[in-house]
PDB file of C-alpha atoms in Angstrom:
ATOM      1  CA  UNK A  58     141.446 -32.754 -79.681  1.00 44.00           C
ATOM      2  CA  UNK A  59     141.485 -35.111 -76.755  1.00 46.00           C
ATOM      3  CA  UNK A  60     139.108 -32.841 -74.807  1.00 48.00           C
ATOM      4  CA  UNK A  61     136.617 -32.842 -77.700  1.00 50.00           C
ATOM      5  CA  UNK A  62     136.592 -36.642 -77.717  1.00 44.00           C
ATOM      6  CA  UNK A  63     135.995 -36.780 -73.959  1.00 45.00           C
ATOM      7  CA  UNK A  64     133.156 -34.263 -74.230  1.00 49.00           C
ATOM      8  CA  UNK A  65     131.496 -36.239 -77.027  1.00 47.00           C
ATOM      9  CA  UNK A  66     131.761 -39.448 -75.032  1.00 48.00           C
ATOM     10  CA  UNK A  67     130.234 -37.776 -71.981  1.00 45.00           C
ATOM     11  CA  UNK A  68     127.337 -36.448 -74.018  1.00 49.00           C
ATOM     12  CA  UNK A  69     126.739 -39.864 -75.494  1.00 51.00           C
ATOM     13  CA  UNK A  70     126.800 -41.517 -72.099  1.00 47.00           C
ATOM     14  CA  UNK A  71     124.314 -38.971 -70.785  1.00 47.00           C
ATOM     15  CA  UNK A  72     122.061 -39.590 -73.721  1.00 49.00           C
ATOM     16  CA  UNK A  73     122.226 -43.335 -73.139  1.00 48.00           C
ATOM     17  CA  UNK A  74     121.338 -42.976 -69.463  1.00 44.00           C
ATOM     18  CA  UNK A  75     118.379 -40.702 -70.049  1.00 46.00           C
ATOM     19  CA  UNK A  76     117.202 -42.463 -73.147  1.00 47.00           C
ATOM     20  CA  UNK A  77     118.032 -39.430 -75.290  1.00 48.00           C
ATOM     21  CA  UNK A  78     117.146 -35.872 -74.346  1.00 46.00           C
ATOM     22  CA  UNK A  79     115.605 -34.930 -77.662  1.00 46.00           C
ATOM     23  CA  UNK A  80     112.872 -37.597 -77.688  1.00 48.00           C
ATOM     24  CA  UNK A  81     111.913 -36.679 -74.108  1.00 47.00           C
ATOM     25  CA  UNK A  82     111.630 -32.992 -75.011  1.00 47.00           C
ATOM     26  CA  UNK A  83     109.610 -33.828 -78.093  1.00 47.00           C
ATOM     27  CA  UNK A  84     107.224 -35.926 -76.032  1.00 50.00           C
ATOM     28  CA  UNK A  85     106.708 -33.314 -73.267  1.00 50.00           C
ATOM     29  CA  UNK A  86     106.424 -30.172 -75.340  1.00 56.00           C
ATOM     30  CA  UNK A  87     103.039 -30.926 -76.955  1.00 57.00           C
ATOM     31  CA  UNK A  88     101.555 -31.952 -73.598  1.00 64.00           C
ATOM     32  CA  UNK A  89     102.749 -28.838 -71.803  1.00 80.00           C
ATOM     33  CA  UNK A  90     101.598 -26.614 -74.652  1.00 81.00           C
ATOM     34  CA  UNK A  91      98.185 -28.278 -74.601  1.00 78.00           C
ATOM     35  CA  UNK A  92      97.982 -27.804 -70.821  1.00 82.00           C
ATOM     36  CA  UNK A  93      98.870 -24.138 -71.144  1.00 84.00           C
ATOM     37  CA  UNK A  94      96.214 -23.623 -73.809  1.00 84.00           C
ATOM     38  CA  UNK A  95      93.674 -25.434 -71.653  1.00 81.00           C
ATOM     39  CA  UNK A  96      94.462 -23.220 -68.643  1.00 86.00           C
ATOM     40  CA  UNK A  97      94.311 -20.115 -70.816  1.00 88.00           C
ATOM     41  CA  UNK A  98      90.898 -20.956 -72.218  1.00 89.00           C
ATOM     42  CA  UNK A  99      89.658 -21.938 -68.756  1.00 89.00           C
ATOM     43  CA  UNK A 100      90.656 -18.498 -67.437  1.00 90.00           C
ATOM     44  CA  UNK A 101      89.040 -16.760 -70.402  1.00 92.00           C
ATOM     45  CA  UNK A 102      85.760 -18.632 -69.884  1.00 92.00           C
ATOM     46  CA  UNK A 103      85.856 -18.050 -66.125  1.00 92.00           C
ATOM     47  CA  UNK A 104      86.530 -14.308 -66.361  1.00 92.00           C
ATOM     48  CA  UNK A 105      83.914 -13.903 -69.084  1.00 93.00           C
ATOM     49  CA  UNK A 106      81.343 -15.670 -66.922  1.00 93.00           C
ATOM     50  CA  UNK A 107      82.279 -13.528 -63.912  1.00 91.00           C
ATOM     51  CA  UNK A 108      81.971 -10.342 -65.960  1.00 90.00           C
ATOM     52  CA  UNK A 109      78.523 -11.350 -67.189  1.00 91.00           C
ATOM     53  CA  UNK A 110      77.357 -12.282 -63.676  1.00 91.00           C
ATOM     54  CA  UNK A 111      78.674  -8.994 -62.257  1.00 88.00           C
ATOM     55  CA  UNK A 112      76.543  -6.861 -64.589  1.00 88.00           C
ATOM     56  CA  UNK A 113      73.390  -6.946 -62.378  1.00 87.00           C
ATOM     57  CA  UNK A 114      75.493  -5.754 -59.432  1.00 85.00           C
ATOM     58  CA  UNK A 115      77.596  -3.126 -61.199  1.00 85.00           C
ATOM     59  CA  UNK A 116      74.909  -1.630 -63.458  1.00 86.00           C
ATOM     60  CA  UNK A 117      72.849   0.048 -60.664  1.00 84.00           C
ATOM     61  CA  UNK A 118      75.972   1.780 -59.336  1.00 83.00           C
ATOM     62  CA  UNK A 119      76.983   3.005 -62.794  1.00 86.00           C
ATOM     63  CA  UNK A 120      73.418   4.152 -63.488  1.00 85.00           C
ATOM     64  CA  UNK A 121      73.360   6.009 -60.160  1.00 84.00           C
ATOM     65  CA  UNK A 122      76.515   7.942 -61.055  1.00 84.00           C
ATOM     66  CA  UNK A 123      75.211   9.045 -64.456  1.00 86.00           C
ATOM     67  CA  UNK A 124      71.719   9.721 -63.093  1.00 84.00           C
ATOM     68  CA  UNK A 125      73.106  12.580 -61.043  1.00 83.00           C
ATOM     69  CA  UNK A 126      73.629  14.457 -64.328  1.00 86.00           C
ATOM     70  CA  UNK A 127      70.114  13.796 -65.689  1.00 84.00           C
ATOM     71  CA  UNK A 128      67.147  16.154 -65.541  1.00 83.00           C
ATOM     72  CA  UNK A 129      64.263  14.894 -63.442  1.00 77.00           C
ATOM     73  CA  UNK A 130      62.017  13.974 -66.373  1.00 78.00           C
ATOM     74  CA  UNK A 131      64.526  11.357 -67.585  1.00 81.00           C
ATOM     75  CA  UNK A 132      64.306   9.327 -64.372  1.00 77.00           C
ATOM     76  CA  UNK A 133      60.957   7.792 -65.208  1.00 78.00           C
ATOM     77  CA  UNK A 134      61.562   7.239 -68.912  1.00 79.00           C
ATOM     78  CA  UNK A 135      60.669   3.788 -70.235  1.00 79.00           C
ATOM     79  CA  UNK A 136      62.810   2.067 -71.320  1.00 80.00           C
ATOM     80  CA  UNK A 137      65.387   3.533 -68.931  1.00 78.00           C
ATOM     81  CA  UNK A 138      68.620   4.907 -70.349  1.00 81.00           C
ATOM     82  CA  UNK A 139      72.085   4.667 -68.870  1.00 83.00           C
ATOM     83  CA  UNK A 140      73.572   7.901 -70.183  1.00 86.00           C
ATOM     84  CA  UNK A 141      71.662  11.187 -69.909  1.00 85.00           C
ATOM     85  CA  UNK A 142      70.388  12.666 -73.151  1.00 84.00           C
ATOM     86  CA  UNK A 143      70.627  16.147 -71.653  1.00 82.00           C
ATOM     87  CA  UNK A 144      73.577  16.674 -69.319  1.00 86.00           C
ATOM     88  CA  UNK A 145      72.952  19.061 -66.430  1.00 82.00           C
ATOM     89  CA  UNK A 146      74.752  20.059 -63.231  1.00 83.00           C
ATOM     90  CA  UNK A 147      71.673  21.430 -61.473  1.00 78.00           C
ATOM     91  CA  UNK A 148      71.266  18.387 -59.265  1.00 76.00           C
ATOM     92  CA  UNK A 149      74.951  18.127 -58.377  1.00 81.00           C
ATOM     93  CA  UNK A 150      75.149  21.823 -57.503  1.00 80.00           C
ATOM     94  CA  UNK A 151      72.397  21.473 -54.884  1.00 82.00           C
ATOM     95  CA  UNK A 152      74.025  18.604 -52.963  1.00 85.00           C
ATOM     96  CA  UNK A 153      75.778  20.913 -50.492  1.00 86.00           C
ATOM     97  CA  UNK A 154      73.178  23.692 -50.396  1.00 83.00           C
ATOM     98  CA  UNK A 155      69.814  22.022 -49.758  1.00 84.00           C
ATOM     99  CA  UNK A 156      71.073  20.251 -46.608  1.00 86.00           C
ATOM    100  CA  UNK A 157      74.326  20.457 -44.607  1.00 90.00           C
ATOM    101  CA  UNK A 158      75.650  17.473 -46.543  1.00 89.00           C
ATOM    102  CA  UNK A 159      79.331  18.116 -45.772  1.00 90.00           C
ATOM    103  CA  UNK A 160      78.668  18.143 -42.012  1.00 93.00           C
ATOM    104  CA  UNK A 161      76.505  15.028 -42.285  1.00 92.00           C
ATOM    105  CA  UNK A 162      79.215  13.315 -44.299  1.00 91.00           C
ATOM    106  CA  UNK A 163      81.765  14.086 -41.578  1.00 93.00           C
ATOM    107  CA  UNK A 164      79.308  12.858 -38.950  1.00 94.00           C
ATOM    108  CA  UNK A 165      79.021   9.516 -40.711  1.00 92.00           C
ATOM    109  CA  UNK A 166      82.793   9.163 -41.039  1.00 91.00           C
ATOM    110  CA  UNK A 167      83.236  10.086 -37.378  1.00 94.00           C
ATOM    111  CA  UNK A 168      80.555   7.670 -36.157  1.00 94.00           C
ATOM    112  CA  UNK A 169      81.750   4.838 -38.402  1.00 93.00           C
ATOM    113  CA  UNK A 170      85.382   5.247 -37.319  1.00 93.00           C
ATOM    114  CA  UNK A 171      84.647   5.423 -33.583  1.00 95.00           C
ATOM    115  CA  UNK A 172      82.169   2.534 -33.687  1.00 95.00           C
ATOM    116  CA  UNK A 173      84.521   0.372 -35.755  1.00 94.00           C
ATOM    117  CA  UNK A 174      87.498   0.911 -33.442  1.00 95.00           C
ATOM    118  CA  UNK A 175      85.394   0.427 -30.310  1.00 95.00           C
ATOM    119  CA  UNK A 176      83.751  -2.707 -31.706  1.00 94.00           C
ATOM    120  CA  UNK A 177      87.106  -4.263 -32.592  1.00 94.00           C
ATOM    121  CA  UNK A 178      88.367  -3.688 -29.038  1.00 94.00           C
ATOM    122  CA  UNK A 179      85.231  -5.015 -27.320  1.00 94.00           C
ATOM    123  CA  UNK A 180      84.614  -7.926 -29.713  1.00 94.00           C
ATOM    124  CA  UNK A 181      88.252  -9.074 -29.678  1.00 94.00           C
ATOM    125  CA  UNK A 182      88.320  -9.075 -25.864  1.00 94.00           C
ATOM    126  CA  UNK A 183      85.003 -10.941 -25.692  1.00 92.00           C
ATOM    127  CA  UNK A 184      86.010 -13.446 -28.357  1.00 92.00           C
ATOM    128  CA  UNK A 185      89.354 -14.101 -26.649  1.00 93.00           C
ATOM    129  CA  UNK A 186      87.658 -14.649 -23.289  1.00 92.00           C
ATOM    130  CA  UNK A 187      85.217 -17.205 -24.703  1.00 92.00           C
ATOM    131  CA  UNK A 188      87.912 -18.967 -26.757  1.00 91.00           C
ATOM    132  CA  UNK A 189      90.996 -19.102 -24.510  1.00 89.00           C
ATOM    133  CA  UNK A 190      89.833 -18.588 -20.910  1.00 88.00           C
ATOM    134  CA  UNK A 191      88.169 -21.427 -19.037  1.00 87.00           C
ATOM    135  CA  UNK A 192      85.555 -20.169 -16.586  1.00 87.00           C
ATOM    136  CA  UNK A 193      82.288 -21.618 -15.205  1.00 88.00           C
ATOM    137  CA  UNK A 194      79.287 -21.694 -17.536  1.00 88.00           C
ATOM    138  CA  UNK A 195      81.323 -20.340 -20.474  1.00 86.00           C
ATOM    139  CA  UNK A 196      79.408 -22.407 -23.033  1.00 86.00           C
ATOM    140  CA  UNK A 197      76.003 -21.507 -21.587  1.00 90.00           C
ATOM    141  CA  UNK A 198      76.876 -17.811 -21.436  1.00 90.00           C
ATOM    142  CA  UNK A 199      78.014 -17.893 -25.042  1.00 90.00           C
ATOM    143  CA  UNK A 200      74.749 -19.580 -26.022  1.00 90.00           C
ATOM    144  CA  UNK A 201      72.789 -16.847 -24.226  1.00 89.00           C
ATOM    145  CA  UNK A 202      74.903 -14.245 -26.007  1.00 88.00           C
ATOM    146  CA  UNK A 203      74.240 -15.774 -29.409  1.00 87.00           C
ATOM    147  CA  UNK A 204      70.513 -15.945 -28.705  1.00 86.00           C
ATOM    148  CA  UNK A 205      70.515 -12.153 -28.602  1.00 82.00           C
ATOM    149  CA  UNK A 206      70.900 -12.178 -32.380  1.00 82.00           C
ATOM    150  CA  UNK A 207      67.331 -13.462 -32.678  1.00 84.00           C
ATOM    151  CA  UNK A 208      65.807 -10.438 -30.925  1.00 83.00           C
ATOM    152  CA  UNK A 209      64.752  -7.784 -33.464  1.00 83.00           C
ATOM    153  CA  UNK A 210      65.920  -4.259 -32.803  1.00 80.00           C
ATOM    154  CA  UNK A 211      62.361  -2.973 -33.115  1.00 81.00           C
ATOM    155  CA  UNK A 212      61.427  -4.927 -29.964  1.00 85.00           C
ATOM    156  CA  UNK A 213      64.026  -3.251 -27.754  1.00 87.00           C
ATOM    157  CA  UNK A 214      63.948   0.257 -29.233  1.00 89.00           C
ATOM    158  CA  UNK A 215      61.157   1.511 -26.915  1.00 90.00           C
ATOM    159  CA  UNK A 216      62.887   0.654 -23.588  1.00 91.00           C
ATOM    160  CA  UNK A 217      66.183   1.915 -25.035  1.00 92.00           C
ATOM    161  CA  UNK A 218      64.479   5.149 -26.091  1.00 92.00           C
ATOM    162  CA  UNK A 219      63.111   5.702 -22.583  1.00 93.00           C
ATOM    163  CA  UNK A 220      66.500   4.915 -21.058  1.00 92.00           C
ATOM    164  CA  UNK A 221      68.255   7.384 -23.367  1.00 93.00           C
ATOM    165  CA  UNK A 222      65.614  10.055 -22.669  1.00 93.00           C
ATOM    166  CA  UNK A 223      65.895   9.580 -18.890  1.00 94.00           C
ATOM    167  CA  UNK A 224      69.671  10.031 -19.098  1.00 92.00           C
ATOM    168  CA  UNK A 225      69.272  13.239 -21.109  1.00 92.00           C
ATOM    169  CA  UNK A 226      71.180  11.873 -24.111  1.00 92.00           C
ATOM    170  CA  UNK A 227      68.585  12.644 -26.776  1.00 94.00           C
ATOM    171  CA  UNK A 228      69.835  14.554 -29.819  1.00 94.00           C
ATOM    172  CA  UNK A 229      73.431  13.469 -29.153  1.00 94.00           C
ATOM    173  CA  UNK A 230      75.772  10.959 -30.782  1.00 94.00           C
ATOM    174  CA  UNK A 231      76.362   9.061 -27.535  1.00 94.00           C
ATOM    175  CA  UNK A 232      73.567   6.459 -27.945  1.00 94.00           C
ATOM    176  CA  UNK A 233      74.556   5.999 -31.596  1.00 94.00           C
ATOM    177  CA  UNK A 234      78.075   5.049 -30.449  1.00 95.00           C
ATOM    178  CA  UNK A 235      77.330   3.047 -27.298  1.00 93.00           C
ATOM    179  CA  UNK A 236      74.542   0.837 -28.668  1.00 91.00           C
ATOM    180  CA  UNK A 237      76.443  -0.625 -31.676  1.00 92.00           C
ATOM    181  CA  UNK A 238      79.553  -1.284 -29.555  1.00 93.00           C
ATOM    182  CA  UNK A 239      77.919  -2.875 -26.513  1.00 91.00           C
ATOM    183  CA  UNK A 240      74.540  -3.897 -27.907  1.00 85.00           C
ATOM    184  CA  UNK A 241      73.316  -6.889 -29.916  1.00 85.00           C
ATOM    185  CA  UNK A 242      75.097  -5.593 -33.020  1.00 84.00           C
ATOM    186  CA  UNK A 243      78.455  -6.708 -31.556  1.00 89.00           C
ATOM    187  CA  UNK A 244      77.458 -10.368 -31.181  1.00 90.00           C
ATOM    188  CA  UNK A 245      78.565 -11.343 -34.678  1.00 90.00           C
ATOM    189  CA  UNK A 246      81.930  -9.712 -34.060  1.00 91.00           C
ATOM    190  CA  UNK A 247      82.413 -11.659 -30.821  1.00 93.00           C
ATOM    191  CA  UNK A 248      81.564 -14.863 -32.665  1.00 92.00           C
ATOM    192  CA  UNK A 249      84.074 -14.175 -35.463  1.00 90.00           C
ATOM    193  CA  UNK A 250      86.885 -13.418 -33.005  1.00 93.00           C
ATOM    194  CA  UNK A 251      86.038 -16.449 -30.872  1.00 92.00           C
ATOM    195  CA  UNK A 252      86.196 -18.803 -33.824  1.00 89.00           C
ATOM    196  CA  UNK A 253      89.454 -17.253 -34.989  1.00 89.00           C
ATOM    197  CA  UNK A 254      91.119 -17.550 -31.578  1.00 91.00           C
ATOM    198  CA  UNK A 255      89.992 -21.170 -31.288  1.00 89.00           C
ATOM    199  CA  UNK A 256      92.002 -21.939 -34.422  1.00 85.00           C
ATOM    200  CA  UNK A 257      95.238 -20.593 -32.936  1.00 86.00           C
ATOM    201  CA  UNK A 258      97.621 -23.317 -31.631  1.00 87.00           C
ATOM    202  CA  UNK A 259      97.975 -23.500 -27.871  1.00 84.00           C
ATOM    203  CA  UNK A 260     101.766 -23.667 -28.154  1.00 87.00           C
ATOM    204  CA  UNK A 261     101.819 -19.932 -28.828  1.00 86.00           C
ATOM    205  CA  UNK A 262     100.345 -19.159 -25.419  1.00 85.00           C
ATOM    206  CA  UNK A 263     102.629 -21.682 -23.733  1.00 87.00           C
ATOM    207  CA  UNK A 264     105.644 -19.952 -25.247  1.00 88.00           C
ATOM    208  CA  UNK A 265     104.290 -16.601 -24.059  1.00 87.00           C
ATOM    209  CA  UNK A 266     103.853 -17.883 -20.519  1.00 88.00           C
ATOM    210  CA  UNK A 267     107.451 -19.084 -20.521  1.00 87.00           C
ATOM    211  CA  UNK A 268     108.438 -15.506 -21.392  1.00 85.00           C
ATOM    212  CA  UNK A 269     106.514 -14.240 -18.361  1.00 86.00           C
ATOM    213  CA  UNK A 270     103.405 -12.873 -20.095  1.00 86.00           C
ATOM    214  CA  UNK A 271     100.147 -12.689 -18.201  1.00 87.00           C
ATOM    215  CA  UNK A 272      96.663 -13.107 -19.660  1.00 86.00           C
ATOM    216  CA  UNK A 273      96.466  -9.517 -20.900  1.00 88.00           C
ATOM    217  CA  UNK A 274      99.996  -9.770 -22.323  1.00 89.00           C
ATOM    218  CA  UNK A 275      99.101 -12.968 -24.176  1.00 89.00           C
ATOM    219  CA  UNK A 276      96.138 -11.209 -25.726  1.00 89.00           C
ATOM    220  CA  UNK A 277      97.957  -7.971 -26.588  1.00 90.00           C
ATOM    221  CA  UNK A 278     101.309  -9.445 -27.689  1.00 89.00           C
ATOM    222  CA  UNK A 279     100.266 -12.716 -29.347  1.00 89.00           C
ATOM    223  CA  UNK A 280      96.537 -13.151 -30.057  1.00 90.00           C
ATOM    224  CA  UNK A 281      95.602  -9.685 -31.281  1.00 90.00           C
ATOM    225  CA  UNK A 282      98.552  -9.208 -33.714  1.00 89.00           C
ATOM    226  CA  UNK A 283      97.690 -12.539 -35.347  1.00 88.00           C
ATOM    227  CA  UNK A 284      93.990 -11.748 -35.760  1.00 88.00           C
ATOM    228  CA  UNK A 285      94.306  -9.534 -38.845  1.00 84.00           C
ATOM    229  CA  UNK A 286      91.690 -11.426 -40.916  1.00 84.00           C
ATOM    230  CA  UNK A 287      89.159 -11.326 -38.063  1.00 88.00           C
ATOM    231  CA  UNK A 288      89.835  -7.620 -37.497  1.00 90.00           C
ATOM    232  CA  UNK A 289      89.320  -6.908 -41.210  1.00 85.00           C
ATOM    233  CA  UNK A 290      86.058  -8.876 -41.307  1.00 85.00           C
ATOM    234  CA  UNK A 291      84.613  -7.142 -38.246  1.00 90.00           C
ATOM    235  CA  UNK A 292      85.907  -3.728 -39.354  1.00 88.00           C
ATOM    236  CA  UNK A 293      84.237  -3.928 -42.761  1.00 85.00           C
ATOM    237  CA  UNK A 294      80.911  -5.108 -41.350  1.00 87.00           C
ATOM    238  CA  UNK A 295      80.853  -2.492 -38.603  1.00 91.00           C
ATOM    239  CA  UNK A 296      81.988   0.319 -40.901  1.00 89.00           C
ATOM    240  CA  UNK A 297      79.303  -0.514 -43.463  1.00 86.00           C
ATOM    241  CA  UNK A 298      76.568  -0.756 -40.842  1.00 88.00           C
ATOM    242  CA  UNK A 299      77.673   2.414 -39.037  1.00 91.00           C
ATOM    243  CA  UNK A 300      78.205   4.554 -42.100  1.00 89.00           C
ATOM    244  CA  UNK A 301      74.766   3.620 -43.480  1.00 84.00           C
ATOM    245  CA  UNK A 302      73.018   4.015 -40.111  1.00 89.00           C
ATOM    246  CA  UNK A 303      69.423   5.195 -40.469  1.00 90.00           C
ATOM    247  CA  UNK A 304      66.970   3.742 -37.924  1.00 90.00           C
ATOM    248  CA  UNK A 305      68.748   4.775 -34.695  1.00 90.00           C
ATOM    249  CA  UNK A 306      69.487   8.361 -35.846  1.00 93.00           C
ATOM    250  CA  UNK A 307      65.842   8.689 -36.863  1.00 92.00           C
ATOM    251  CA  UNK A 308      64.843   7.853 -33.280  1.00 92.00           C
ATOM    252  CA  UNK A 309      67.448   9.749 -31.268  1.00 94.00           C
ATOM    253  CA  UNK A 310      68.379  12.819 -33.358  1.00 93.00           C
ATOM    254  CA  UNK A 311      66.435  15.980 -34.143  1.00 91.00           C
ATOM    255  CA  UNK A 312      68.998  18.459 -35.559  1.00 91.00           C
ATOM    256  CA  UNK A 313      70.052  18.158 -39.188  1.00 89.00           C
ATOM    257  CA  UNK A 314      73.612  19.172 -38.234  1.00 91.00           C
ATOM    258  CA  UNK A 315      73.877  15.953 -36.197  1.00 93.00           C
ATOM    259  CA  UNK A 316      72.376  13.669 -38.835  1.00 93.00           C
ATOM    260  CA  UNK A 317      74.543  11.015 -40.458  1.00 93.00           C
ATOM    261  CA  UNK A 318      74.487  10.955 -44.212  1.00 91.00           C
ATOM    262  CA  UNK A 319      72.045   8.025 -44.398  1.00 88.00           C
ATOM    263  CA  UNK A 320      69.327  10.037 -42.683  1.00 89.00           C
ATOM    264  CA  UNK A 321      70.317  13.280 -44.394  1.00 88.00           C
ATOM    265  CA  UNK A 322      69.655  11.772 -47.825  1.00 86.00           C
ATOM    266  CA  UNK A 323      65.925  11.707 -47.065  1.00 85.00           C
ATOM    267  CA  UNK A 324      65.799  15.501 -46.642  1.00 83.00           C
ATOM    268  CA  UNK A 325      66.454  16.468 -50.267  1.00 81.00           C
ATOM    269  CA  UNK A 326      63.147  18.104 -51.165  1.00 76.00           C
ATOM    270  CA  UNK A 327      62.097  21.180 -53.044  1.00 69.00           C
ATOM    271  CA  UNK A 328      59.844  23.942 -51.727  1.00 66.00           C
ATOM    272  CA  UNK A 329      56.732  21.865 -52.413  1.00 67.00           C
ATOM    273  CA  UNK A 330      57.981  18.775 -50.587  1.00 66.00           C
ATOM    274  CA  UNK A 331      58.788  16.847 -53.767  1.00 71.00           C
ATOM    275  CA  UNK A 332      62.008  14.794 -53.804  1.00 75.00           C
ATOM    276  CA  UNK A 333      64.992  16.171 -55.723  1.00 79.00           C
ATOM    277  CA  UNK A 334      65.836  12.899 -57.395  1.00 80.00           C
ATOM    278  CA  UNK A 335      68.985  13.886 -59.250  1.00 80.00           C
ATOM    279  CA  UNK A 336      70.402  15.689 -56.202  1.00 84.00           C
ATOM    280  CA  UNK A 337      69.525  12.806 -53.919  1.00 85.00           C
ATOM    281  CA  UNK A 338      71.105  10.245 -56.225  1.00 85.00           C
ATOM    282  CA  UNK A 339      74.223  12.367 -56.657  1.00 84.00           C
ATOM    283  CA  UNK A 340      74.631  12.576 -52.878  1.00 87.00           C
ATOM    284  CA  UNK A 341      74.053   8.840 -52.622  1.00 86.00           C
ATOM    285  CA  UNK A 342      76.844   8.211 -55.133  1.00 83.00           C
ATOM    286  CA  UNK A 343      79.215  10.204 -52.921  1.00 84.00           C
ATOM    287  CA  UNK A 344      78.325   8.079 -49.900  1.00 85.00           C
ATOM    288  CA  UNK A 345      79.432   4.921 -51.715  1.00 83.00           C
ATOM    289  CA  UNK A 346      83.052   6.110 -52.040  1.00 79.00           C
ATOM    290  CA  UNK A 347      84.344   5.415 -48.482  1.00 78.00           C
ATOM    291  CA  UNK A 348      82.581   2.057 -48.389  1.00 76.00           C
ATOM    292  CA  UNK A 349      84.263   0.960 -51.626  1.00 78.00           C
ATOM    293  CA  UNK A 350      87.665   2.172 -50.420  1.00 78.00           C
ATOM    294  CA  UNK A 351      87.427   0.220 -47.172  1.00 73.00           C
ATOM    295  CA  UNK A 352      86.280  -2.946 -48.925  1.00 73.00           C
ATOM    296  CA  UNK A 353      88.893  -2.798 -51.697  1.00 76.00           C
ATOM    297  CA  UNK A 354      91.755  -2.473 -49.225  1.00 73.00           C
ATOM    298  CA  UNK A 355      90.553  -5.225 -46.885  1.00 68.00           C
ATOM    299  CA  UNK A 356      88.550  -7.624 -49.059  1.00 69.00           C
ATOM    300  CA  UNK A 357      91.134 -10.435 -48.916  1.00 70.00           C
ATOM    301  CA  UNK A 358      91.356 -10.301 -45.130  1.00 65.00           C
ATOM    302  CA  UNK A 359      87.567 -10.046 -44.971  1.00 64.00           C
ATOM    303  CA  UNK A 360      87.078 -13.279 -46.923  1.00 68.00           C
ATOM    304  CA  UNK A 361      89.820 -15.034 -44.969  1.00 65.00           C
ATOM    305  CA  UNK A 362      88.365 -13.924 -41.657  1.00 60.00           C
ATOM    306  CA  UNK A 363      84.903 -15.236 -42.547  1.00 62.00           C
ATOM    307  CA  UNK A 364      86.312 -18.513 -43.903  1.00 62.00           C
ATOM    308  CA  UNK A 365      88.159 -19.199 -40.644  1.00 59.00           C
ATOM    309  CA  UNK A 366      85.103 -18.772 -38.448  1.00 56.00           C
ATOM    310  CA  UNK A 367      84.079 -22.376 -39.093  1.00 50.00           C
ATOM    311  CA  UNK A 368      87.425 -24.122 -38.679  1.00 48.00           C
ATOM    312  CA  UNK A 369      86.924 -25.037 -35.047  1.00 49.00           C
ATOM    313  CA  UNK A 370      83.949 -24.799 -32.744  1.00 46.00           C
TER     314      UNK A 370
END
């Protein structure tokens, strides 16, 4: 009995100190419920707007997938239709028979993988040198490097073609690998890595020097493991550009077995030289798959890597 009295007194004292728990709860509950409803409706409106805005970007891809199962006469129908009225597998069946599509697909994967890995190594080393190493004329050299972005590839393709021909590298994959890694295409990657390394605190390198690390050890043990967003951004850009390569293979390659898939898609023709539209579109849909996989797995790091390129200059 005595314990019940003490408990009641304690509850009363607590209520007096807080002004009563029930009135406080009654005042906060409507506000929090209103805030939750407001956030819910804000998300609904936002996602609805995003879905509507994504239609112009998603619709061509969906149409391309279904167009592979259409007969040719439905391609030019007005108004265009999304789903085929007559389903056929004739176009899909010719994807691997008209051209060596499987070999070209492997060529594109091989070229994209090698170029991406090589570009990450070269661009990360170049970006680290410009960001963390003090050497004479570093700023002027970086300005000269960035000015290379303004030179169109069509201007330099003739001297590069003669150089490749003189070295006997025509109809090989070597110029397709060397040029994207060491040519003007790597400048954006160097810039992204440089900006990322500029944002790293200098205390990290000081701690590494205390542990006895040299310049290469600082790069390999500290800078490179922390540059995941920059690596993802450069990897996605280089993989996309390399997998969809068309202009350079058109100049340097002659054999269809060496073609990447971007150039091989132009060779889908019938015996009269007319394009096989449904076969060509079906093959194009297959080329989108690795690009989507790479982007879906690294999109967050890609956005973060691009957002950090302007933190410090």
